[in-house]
Amino acid sequence: MSHTYRPDLICYDKIVVELKAVKQLVLAHFAQLRNYLGLLGMKVGLLVNFHAYPNVQIRRVYLQDKDSEGMVEDIETGDISPIQLH
């Protein structure tokens, strides 16, 4: 059985948006978005978690090049940290 993986949204042919409704974002969610960015040759993605409605948790993911693990920015606080996939 084959599987197809598709990002939830692609905006302006530049930004991948992945939508979640989970209690807490985990490394697998960041890895999924990072993989989409690398495969599509894009550099910016948004990971949006609607679990805490009416609040929304948003993380911006930057990919410097297709081989980098990337950086994550917390939109609310502005904190930036590397994605640690290994």
PDB file of N, CA and C in Angstrom:
ATOM      1  N   MET A   1       0.840  -1.170   0.000  1.00  0.00           N
ATOM      2  CA  MET A   1       0.000   0.000   0.000  1.00  0.00           C
ATOM      3  C   MET A   1       0.892   1.242   0.000  1.00  0.00           C
ATOM      4  N   SER A   2       0.653   2.138  -0.921  1.00  0.00           N
ATOM      5  CA  SER A   2       1.455   3.362  -0.981  1.00  0.00           C
ATOM      6  C   SER A   2       0.738   4.497  -0.261  1.00  0.00           C
ATOM      7  N   HIS A   3       1.525   5.425   0.232  1.00  0.00           N
ATOM      8  CA  HIS A   3       0.978   6.584   0.932  1.00  0.00           C
ATOM      9  C   HIS A   3       1.383   7.848   0.200  1.00  0.00           C
ATOM     10  N   THR A   4       0.516   8.819   0.242  1.00  0.00           N
ATOM     11  CA  THR A   4       0.846  10.134  -0.299  1.00  0.00           C
ATOM     12  C   THR A   4       0.845  11.118   0.853  1.00  0.00           C
ATOM     13  N   TYR A   5       1.835  11.961   0.879  1.00  0.00           N
ATOM     14  CA  TYR A   5       1.931  12.973   1.917  1.00  0.00           C
ATOM     15  C   TYR A   5       1.820  14.338   1.270  1.00  0.00           C
ATOM     16  N   ARG A   6       0.935  15.153   1.799  1.00  0.00           N
ATOM     17  CA  ARG A   6       0.726  16.481   1.247  1.00  0.00           C
ATOM     18  C   ARG A   6       0.630  17.500   2.374  1.00  0.00           C
ATOM     19  N   PRO A   7       1.245  18.659   2.183  1.00  0.00           N
ATOM     20  CA  PRO A   7       1.070  19.715   3.180  1.00  0.00           C
ATOM     21  C   PRO A   7      -0.378  20.194   3.167  1.00  0.00           C
ATOM     22  N   ASP A   8      -0.821  20.716   4.291  1.00  0.00           N
ATOM     23  CA  ASP A   8      -2.204  21.191   4.369  1.00  0.00           C
ATOM     24  C   ASP A   8      -2.445  22.373   3.436  1.00  0.00           C
ATOM     25  N   LEU A   9      -1.540  23.348   3.441  1.00  0.00           N
ATOM     26  CA  LEU A   9      -1.690  24.532   2.588  1.00  0.00           C
ATOM     27  C   LEU A   9      -0.326  24.970   2.068  1.00  0.00           C
ATOM     28  N   ILE A  10      -0.328  25.531   0.874  1.00  0.00           N
ATOM     29  CA  ILE A  10       0.849  26.215   0.348  1.00  0.00           C
ATOM     30  C   ILE A  10       0.376  27.599  -0.061  1.00  0.00           C
ATOM     31  N   CYS A  11       0.967  28.623   0.543  1.00  0.00           N
ATOM     32  CA  CYS A  11       0.549  30.002   0.294  1.00  0.00           C
ATOM     33  C   CYS A  11       1.579  30.723  -0.564  1.00  0.00           C
ATOM     34  N   TYR A  12       1.113  31.379  -1.610  1.00  0.00           N
ATOM     35  CA  TYR A  12       1.956  32.205  -2.478  1.00  0.00           C
ATOM     36  C   TYR A  12       3.127  31.434  -3.075  1.00  0.00           C
ATOM     37  N   ASP A  13       3.000  30.128  -3.182  1.00  0.00           N
ATOM     38  CA  ASP A  13       4.079  29.272  -3.693  1.00  0.00           C
ATOM     39  C   ASP A  13       5.379  29.448  -2.925  1.00  0.00           C
ATOM     40  N   LYS A  14       5.293  29.900  -1.648  1.00  0.00           N
ATOM     41  CA  LYS A  14       6.492  30.150  -0.855  1.00  0.00           C
ATOM     42  C   LYS A  14       6.398  29.661   0.581  1.00  0.00           C
ATOM     43  N   ILE A  15       5.199  29.504   1.106  1.00  0.00           N
ATOM     44  CA  ILE A  15       5.029  29.193   2.530  1.00  0.00           C
ATOM     45  C   ILE A  15       4.194  27.929   2.675  1.00  0.00           C
ATOM     46  N   VAL A  16       4.735  26.941   3.387  1.00  0.00           N
ATOM     47  CA  VAL A  16       3.997  25.721   3.686  1.00  0.00           C
ATOM     48  C   VAL A  16       3.325  25.910   5.047  1.00  0.00           C
ATOM     49  N   VAL A  17       2.018  25.642   5.112  1.00  0.00           N
ATOM     50  CA  VAL A  17       1.277  25.764   6.363  1.00  0.00           C
ATOM     51  C   VAL A  17       0.766  24.380   6.743  1.00  0.00           C
ATOM     52  N   GLU A  18       1.159  23.921   7.919  1.00  0.00           N
ATOM     53  CA  GLU A  18       0.724  22.621   8.428  1.00  0.00           C
ATOM     54  C   GLU A  18      -0.165  22.866   9.641  1.00  0.00           C
ATOM     55  N   LEU A  19      -1.388  22.360   9.593  1.00  0.00           N
ATOM     56  CA  LEU A  19      -2.382  22.578  10.638  1.00  0.00           C
ATOM     57  C   LEU A  19      -2.470  21.372  11.561  1.00  0.00           C
ATOM     58  N   LYS A  20      -2.550  21.636  12.854  1.00  0.00           N
ATOM     59  CA  LYS A  20      -2.662  20.573  13.858  1.00  0.00           C
ATOM     60  C   LYS A  20      -3.737  20.945  14.870  1.00  0.00           C
ATOM     61  N   ALA A  21      -4.245  19.950  15.559  1.00  0.00           N
ATOM     62  CA  ALA A  21      -5.148  20.135  16.689  1.00  0.00           C
ATOM     63  C   ALA A  21      -4.746  19.096  17.733  1.00  0.00           C
ATOM     64  N   VAL A  22      -3.585  19.323  18.331  1.00  0.00           N
ATOM     65  CA  VAL A  22      -3.007  18.377  19.288  1.00  0.00           C
ATOM     66  C   VAL A  22      -2.757  19.073  20.616  1.00  0.00           C
ATOM     67  N   LYS A  23      -2.671  18.298  21.674  1.00  0.00           N
ATOM     68  CA  LYS A  23      -2.438  18.874  22.992  1.00  0.00           C
ATOM     69  C   LYS A  23      -1.118  19.629  23.047  1.00  0.00           C
ATOM     70  N   GLN A  24      -0.096  19.072  22.405  1.00  0.00           N
ATOM     71  CA  GLN A  24       1.226  19.691  22.421  1.00  0.00           C
ATOM     72  C   GLN A  24       1.946  19.350  21.127  1.00  0.00           C
ATOM     73  N   LEU A  25       2.610  20.338  20.546  1.00  0.00           N
ATOM     74  CA  LEU A  25       3.435  20.074  19.368  1.00  0.00           C
ATOM     75  C   LEU A  25       4.657  19.275  19.797  1.00  0.00           C
ATOM     76  N   VAL A  26       4.996  18.257  19.016  1.00  0.00           N
ATOM     77  CA  VAL A  26       6.154  17.414  19.327  1.00  0.00           C
ATOM     78  C   VAL A  26       7.117  17.436  18.143  1.00  0.00           C
ATOM     79  N   LEU A  27       8.283  16.882  18.344  1.00  0.00           N
ATOM     80  CA  LEU A  27       9.338  16.889  17.340  1.00  0.00           C
ATOM     81  C   LEU A  27       8.863  16.333  15.992  1.00  0.00           C
ATOM     82  N   ALA A  28       8.013  15.327  16.007  1.00  0.00           N
ATOM     83  CA  ALA A  28       7.526  14.737  14.754  1.00  0.00           C
ATOM     84  C   ALA A  28       6.774  15.753  13.901  1.00  0.00           C
ATOM     85  N   HIS A  29       6.070  16.689  14.523  1.00  0.00           N
ATOM     86  CA  HIS A  29       5.349  17.718  13.778  1.00  0.00           C
ATOM     87  C   HIS A  29       6.328  18.664  13.079  1.00  0.00           C
ATOM     88  N   PHE A  30       7.396  19.039  13.798  1.00  0.00           N
ATOM     89  CA  PHE A  30       8.414  19.905  13.215  1.00  0.00           C
ATOM     90  C   PHE A  30       9.158  19.174  12.098  1.00  0.00           C
ATOM     91  N   ALA A  31       9.442  17.895  12.303  1.00  0.00           N
ATOM     92  CA  ALA A  31      10.133  17.091  11.289  1.00  0.00           C
ATOM     93  C   ALA A  31       9.283  16.972  10.021  1.00  0.00           C
ATOM     94  N   GLN A  32       7.980  16.788  10.186  1.00  0.00           N
ATOM     95  CA  GLN A  32       7.082  16.692   9.044  1.00  0.00           C
ATOM     96  C   GLN A  32       7.122  17.981   8.221  1.00  0.00           C
ATOM     97  N   LEU A  33       7.009  19.128   8.890  1.00  0.00           N
ATOM     98  CA  LEU A  33       7.041  20.407   8.184  1.00  0.00           C
ATOM     99  C   LEU A  33       8.408  20.635   7.548  1.00  0.00           C
ATOM    100  N   ARG A  34       9.470  20.295   8.263  1.00  0.00           N
ATOM    101  CA  ARG A  34      10.823  20.450   7.734  1.00  0.00           C
ATOM    102  C   ARG A  34      11.009  19.601   6.474  1.00  0.00           C
ATOM    103  N   ASN A  35      10.472  18.393   6.477  1.00  0.00           N
ATOM    104  CA  ASN A  35      10.572  17.524   5.304  1.00  0.00           C
ATOM    105  C   ASN A  35       9.814  18.096   4.114  1.00  0.00           C
ATOM    106  N   TYR A  36       8.617  18.622   4.348  1.00  0.00           N
ATOM    107  CA  TYR A  36       7.872  19.260   3.265  1.00  0.00           C
ATOM    108  C   TYR A  36       8.674  20.412   2.664  1.00  0.00           C
ATOM    109  N   LEU A  37       9.259  21.239   3.526  1.00  0.00           N
ATOM    110  CA  LEU A  37      10.044  22.371   3.035  1.00  0.00           C
ATOM    111  C   LEU A  37      11.200  21.898   2.167  1.00  0.00           C
ATOM    112  N   GLY A  38      11.936  20.905   2.650  1.00  0.00           N
ATOM    113  CA  GLY A  38      13.074  20.386   1.894  1.00  0.00           C
ATOM    114  C   GLY A  38      12.664  19.790   0.561  1.00  0.00           C
ATOM    115  N   LEU A  39      11.603  19.003   0.566  1.00  0.00           N
ATOM    116  CA  LEU A  39      11.160  18.353  -0.671  1.00  0.00           C
ATOM    117  C   LEU A  39      10.613  19.345  -1.681  1.00  0.00           C
ATOM    118  N   LEU A  40       9.959  20.395  -1.204  1.00  0.00           N
ATOM    119  CA  LEU A  40       9.359  21.383  -2.098  1.00  0.00           C
ATOM    120  C   LEU A  40      10.322  22.521  -2.461  1.00  0.00           C
ATOM    121  N   GLY A  41      11.496  22.532  -1.834  1.00  0.00           N
ATOM    122  CA  GLY A  41      12.464  23.582  -2.117  1.00  0.00           C
ATOM    123  C   GLY A  41      12.044  24.933  -1.567  1.00  0.00           C
ATOM    124  N   MET A  42      11.286  24.937  -0.486  1.00  0.00           N
ATOM    125  CA  MET A  42      10.829  26.182   0.129  1.00  0.00           C
ATOM    126  C   MET A  42      11.603  26.435   1.414  1.00  0.00           C
ATOM    127  N   LYS A  43      11.568  27.670   1.916  1.00  0.00           N
ATOM    128  CA  LYS A  43      12.383  28.025   3.075  1.00  0.00           C
ATOM    129  C   LYS A  43      11.594  28.402   4.315  1.00  0.00           C
ATOM    130  N   VAL A  44      10.290  28.658   4.184  1.00  0.00           N
ATOM    131  CA  VAL A  44       9.508  29.107   5.331  1.00  0.00           C
ATOM    132  C   VAL A  44       8.227  28.286   5.442  1.00  0.00           C
ATOM    133  N   GLY A  45       7.919  27.883   6.690  1.00  0.00           N
ATOM    134  CA  GLY A  45       6.678  27.167   6.950  1.00  0.00           C
ATOM    135  C   GLY A  45       6.080  27.608   8.269  1.00  0.00           C
ATOM    136  N   LEU A  46       4.791  27.411   8.400  1.00  0.00           N
ATOM    137  CA  LEU A  46       4.088  27.705   9.642  1.00  0.00           C
ATOM    138  C   LEU A  46       3.461  26.433  10.170  1.00  0.00           C
ATOM    139  N   LEU A  47       3.673  26.181  11.446  1.00  0.00           N
ATOM    140  CA  LEU A  47       3.045  25.064  12.131  1.00  0.00           C
ATOM    141  C   LEU A  47       2.011  25.689  13.060  1.00  0.00           C
ATOM    142  N   VAL A  48       0.733  25.428  12.791  1.00  0.00           N
ATOM    143  CA  VAL A  48      -0.356  26.085  13.516  1.00  0.00           C
ATOM    144  C   VAL A  48      -1.141  25.033  14.295  1.00  0.00           C
ATOM    145  N   ASN A  49      -1.201  25.201  15.620  1.00  0.00           N
ATOM    146  CA  ASN A  49      -1.893  24.259  16.492  1.00  0.00           C
ATOM    147  C   ASN A  49      -3.146  24.927  17.076  1.00  0.00           C
ATOM    148  N   PHE A  50      -4.308  24.373  16.755  1.00  0.00           N
ATOM    149  CA  PHE A  50      -5.581  24.933  17.195  1.00  0.00           C
ATOM    150  C   PHE A  50      -6.124  24.283  18.467  1.00  0.00           C
ATOM    151  N   HIS A  51      -5.369  23.435  19.116  1.00  0.00           N
ATOM    152  CA  HIS A  51      -5.884  22.706  20.275  1.00  0.00           C
ATOM    153  C   HIS A  51      -6.317  23.623  21.418  1.00  0.00           C
ATOM    154  N   ALA A  52      -5.630  24.712  21.609  1.00  0.00           N
ATOM    155  CA  ALA A  52      -5.896  25.589  22.756  1.00  0.00           C
ATOM    156  C   ALA A  52      -6.904  26.677  22.413  1.00  0.00           C
ATOM    157  N   TYR A  53      -7.880  26.404  21.566  1.00  0.00           N
ATOM    158  CA  TYR A  53      -8.865  27.396  21.139  1.00  0.00           C
ATOM    159  C   TYR A  53      -9.456  28.092  22.353  1.00  0.00           C
ATOM    160  N   PRO A  54      -9.618  29.399  22.380  1.00  0.00           N
ATOM    161  CA  PRO A  54      -9.509  30.334  21.255  1.00  0.00           C
ATOM    162  C   PRO A  54      -8.086  30.793  20.976  1.00  0.00           C
ATOM    163  N   ASN A  55      -7.136  30.391  21.792  1.00  0.00           N
ATOM    164  CA  ASN A  55      -5.739  30.725  21.508  1.00  0.00           C
ATOM    165  C   ASN A  55      -5.202  29.782  20.437  1.00  0.00           C
ATOM    166  N   VAL A  56      -4.266  30.268  19.661  1.00  0.00           N
ATOM    167  CA  VAL A  56      -3.652  29.471  18.612  1.00  0.00           C
ATOM    168  C   VAL A  56      -2.145  29.497  18.829  1.00  0.00           C
ATOM    169  N   GLN A  57      -1.530  28.331  18.756  1.00  0.00           N
ATOM    170  CA  GLN A  57      -0.085  28.223  18.912  1.00  0.00           C
ATOM    171  C   GLN A  57       0.527  28.202  17.500  1.00  0.00           C
ATOM    172  N   ILE A  58       1.405  29.159  17.218  1.00  0.00           N
ATOM    173  CA  ILE A  58       2.010  29.252  15.885  1.00  0.00           C
ATOM    174  C   ILE A  58       3.525  29.221  16.008  1.00  0.00           C
ATOM    175  N   ARG A  59       4.150  28.359  15.216  1.00  0.00           N
ATOM    176  CA  ARG A  59       5.601  28.286  15.150  1.00  0.00           C
ATOM    177  C   ARG A  59       6.008  28.487  13.696  1.00  0.00           C
ATOM    178  N   ARG A  60       6.941  29.394  13.471  1.00  0.00           N
ATOM    179  CA  ARG A  60       7.478  29.627  12.130  1.00  0.00           C
ATOM    180  C   ARG A  60       8.753  28.813  11.998  1.00  0.00           C
ATOM    181  N   VAL A  61       8.875  28.061  10.927  1.00  0.00           N
ATOM    182  CA  VAL A  61      10.048  27.228  10.692  1.00  0.00           C
ATOM    183  C   VAL A  61      10.802  27.786   9.487  1.00  0.00           C
ATOM    184  N   TYR A  62      12.095  28.008   9.680  1.00  0.00           N
ATOM    185  CA  TYR A  62      12.974  28.511   8.617  1.00  0.00           C
ATOM    186  C   TYR A  62      13.926  27.410   8.204  1.00  0.00           C
ATOM    187  N   LEU A  63      14.117  27.271   6.928  1.00  0.00           N
ATOM    188  CA  LEU A  63      15.066  26.299   6.400  1.00  0.00           C
ATOM    189  C   LEU A  63      16.079  27.062   5.556  1.00  0.00           C
ATOM    190  N   GLN A  64      17.342  27.058   5.976  1.00  0.00           N
ATOM    191  CA  GLN A  64      18.359  27.825   5.250  1.00  0.00           C
ATOM    192  C   GLN A  64      18.688  27.183   3.906  1.00  0.00           C
ATOM    193  N   ASP A  65      18.784  25.871   3.881  1.00  0.00           N
ATOM    194  CA  ASP A  65      18.944  25.142   2.629  1.00  0.00           C
ATOM    195  C   ASP A  65      18.348  23.757   2.833  1.00  0.00           C
ATOM    196  N   LYS A  66      18.209  22.996   1.760  1.00  0.00           N
ATOM    197  CA  LYS A  66      17.487  21.723   1.849  1.00  0.00           C
ATOM    198  C   LYS A  66      18.139  20.709   2.773  1.00  0.00           C
ATOM    199  N   ASP A  67      19.429  20.889   3.087  1.00  0.00           N
ATOM    200  CA  ASP A  67      20.124  19.942   3.953  1.00  0.00           C
ATOM    201  C   ASP A  67      20.162  20.382   5.419  1.00  0.00           C
ATOM    202  N   SER A  68      19.726  21.601   5.718  1.00  0.00           N
ATOM    203  CA  SER A  68      19.781  22.068   7.110  1.00  0.00           C
ATOM    204  C   SER A  68      18.575  21.559   7.889  1.00  0.00           C
ATOM    205  N   GLU A  69      18.730  21.446   9.189  1.00  0.00           N
ATOM    206  CA  GLU A  69      17.616  21.002  10.020  1.00  0.00           C
ATOM    207  C   GLU A  69      16.625  22.125  10.253  1.00  0.00           C
ATOM    208  N   GLY A  70      17.080  23.371  10.214  1.00  0.00           N
ATOM    209  CA  GLY A  70      16.182  24.509  10.304  1.00  0.00           C
ATOM    210  C   GLY A  70      16.115  25.134  11.681  1.00  0.00           C
ATOM    211  N   MET A  71      15.419  26.255  11.722  1.00  0.00           N
ATOM    212  CA  MET A  71      15.220  27.019  12.949  1.00  0.00           C
ATOM    213  C   MET A  71      13.724  27.187  13.175  1.00  0.00           C
ATOM    214  N   VAL A  72      13.330  27.295  14.458  1.00  0.00           N
ATOM    215  CA  VAL A  72      11.932  27.477  14.822  1.00  0.00           C
ATOM    216  C   VAL A  72      11.790  28.776  15.594  1.00  0.00           C
ATOM    217  N   GLU A  73      10.788  29.571  15.218  1.00  0.00           N
ATOM    218  CA  GLU A  73      10.496  30.809  15.934  1.00  0.00           C
ATOM    219  C   GLU A  73       9.115  30.713  16.561  1.00  0.00           C
ATOM    220  N   ASP A  74       9.034  31.002  17.852  1.00  0.00           N
ATOM    221  CA  ASP A  74       7.758  31.099  18.547  1.00  0.00           C
ATOM    222  C   ASP A  74       7.196  32.471  18.202  1.00  0.00           C
ATOM    223  N   ILE A  75       6.100  32.533  17.482  1.00  0.00           N
ATOM    224  CA  ILE A  75       5.539  33.797  17.016  1.00  0.00           C
ATOM    225  C   ILE A  75       5.166  34.706  18.188  1.00  0.00           C
ATOM    226  N   GLU A  76       4.653  34.138  19.261  1.00  0.00           N
ATOM    227  CA  GLU A  76       4.205  34.934  20.405  1.00  0.00           C
ATOM    228  C   GLU A  76       5.367  35.575  21.164  1.00  0.00           C
ATOM    229  N   THR A  77       6.432  34.813  21.412  1.00  0.00           N
ATOM    230  CA  THR A  77       7.534  35.319  22.226  1.00  0.00           C
ATOM    231  C   THR A  77       8.716  35.832  21.400  1.00  0.00           C
ATOM    232  N   GLY A  78       8.811  35.387  20.158  1.00  0.00           N
ATOM    233  CA  GLY A  78       9.947  35.767  19.330  1.00  0.00           C
ATOM    234  C   GLY A  78      11.184  34.916  19.562  1.00  0.00           C
ATOM    235  N   ASP A  79      11.096  33.920  20.462  1.00  0.00           N
ATOM    236  CA  ASP A  79      12.229  33.030  20.732  1.00  0.00           C
ATOM    237  C   ASP A  79      12.538  32.178  19.500  1.00  0.00           C
ATOM    238  N   ILE A  80      13.825  32.061  19.185  1.00  0.00           N
ATOM    239  CA  ILE A  80      14.259  31.265  18.043  1.00  0.00           C
ATOM    240  C   ILE A  80      15.206  30.184  18.531  1.00  0.00           C
ATOM    241  N   SER A  81      14.992  28.947  18.056  1.00  0.00           N
ATOM    242  CA  SER A  81      15.852  27.834  18.452  1.00  0.00           C
ATOM    243  C   SER A  81      16.010  26.877  17.268  1.00  0.00           C
ATOM    244  N   PRO A  82      17.096  26.099  17.244  1.00  0.00           N
ATOM    245  CA  PRO A  82      17.281  25.132  16.159  1.00  0.00           C
ATOM    246  C   PRO A  82      16.357  23.930  16.346  1.00  0.00           C
ATOM    247  N   ILE A  83      15.986  23.314  15.224  1.00  0.00           N
ATOM    248  CA  ILE A  83      15.256  22.054  15.274  1.00  0.00           C
ATOM    249  C   ILE A  83      16.288  20.962  15.477  1.00  0.00           C
ATOM    250  N   GLN A  84      16.122  20.153  16.483  1.00  0.00           N
ATOM    251  CA  GLN A  84      17.053  19.060  16.778  1.00  0.00           C
ATOM    252  C   GLN A  84      16.397  17.743  16.355  1.00  0.00           C
ATOM    253  N   LEU A  85      16.647  17.313  15.122  1.00  0.00           N
ATOM    254  CA  LEU A  85      16.006  16.092  14.605  1.00  0.00           C
ATOM    255  C   LEU A  85      16.777  14.834  14.940  1.00  0.00           C
ATOM    256  N   HIS A  86      18.040  14.951  15.299  1.00  0.00           N
ATOM    257  CA  HIS A  86      18.851  13.747  15.576  1.00  0.00           C
ATOM    258  C   HIS A  86      19.136  13.631  17.048  1.00  0.00           C
TER     259      HIS A  86
END
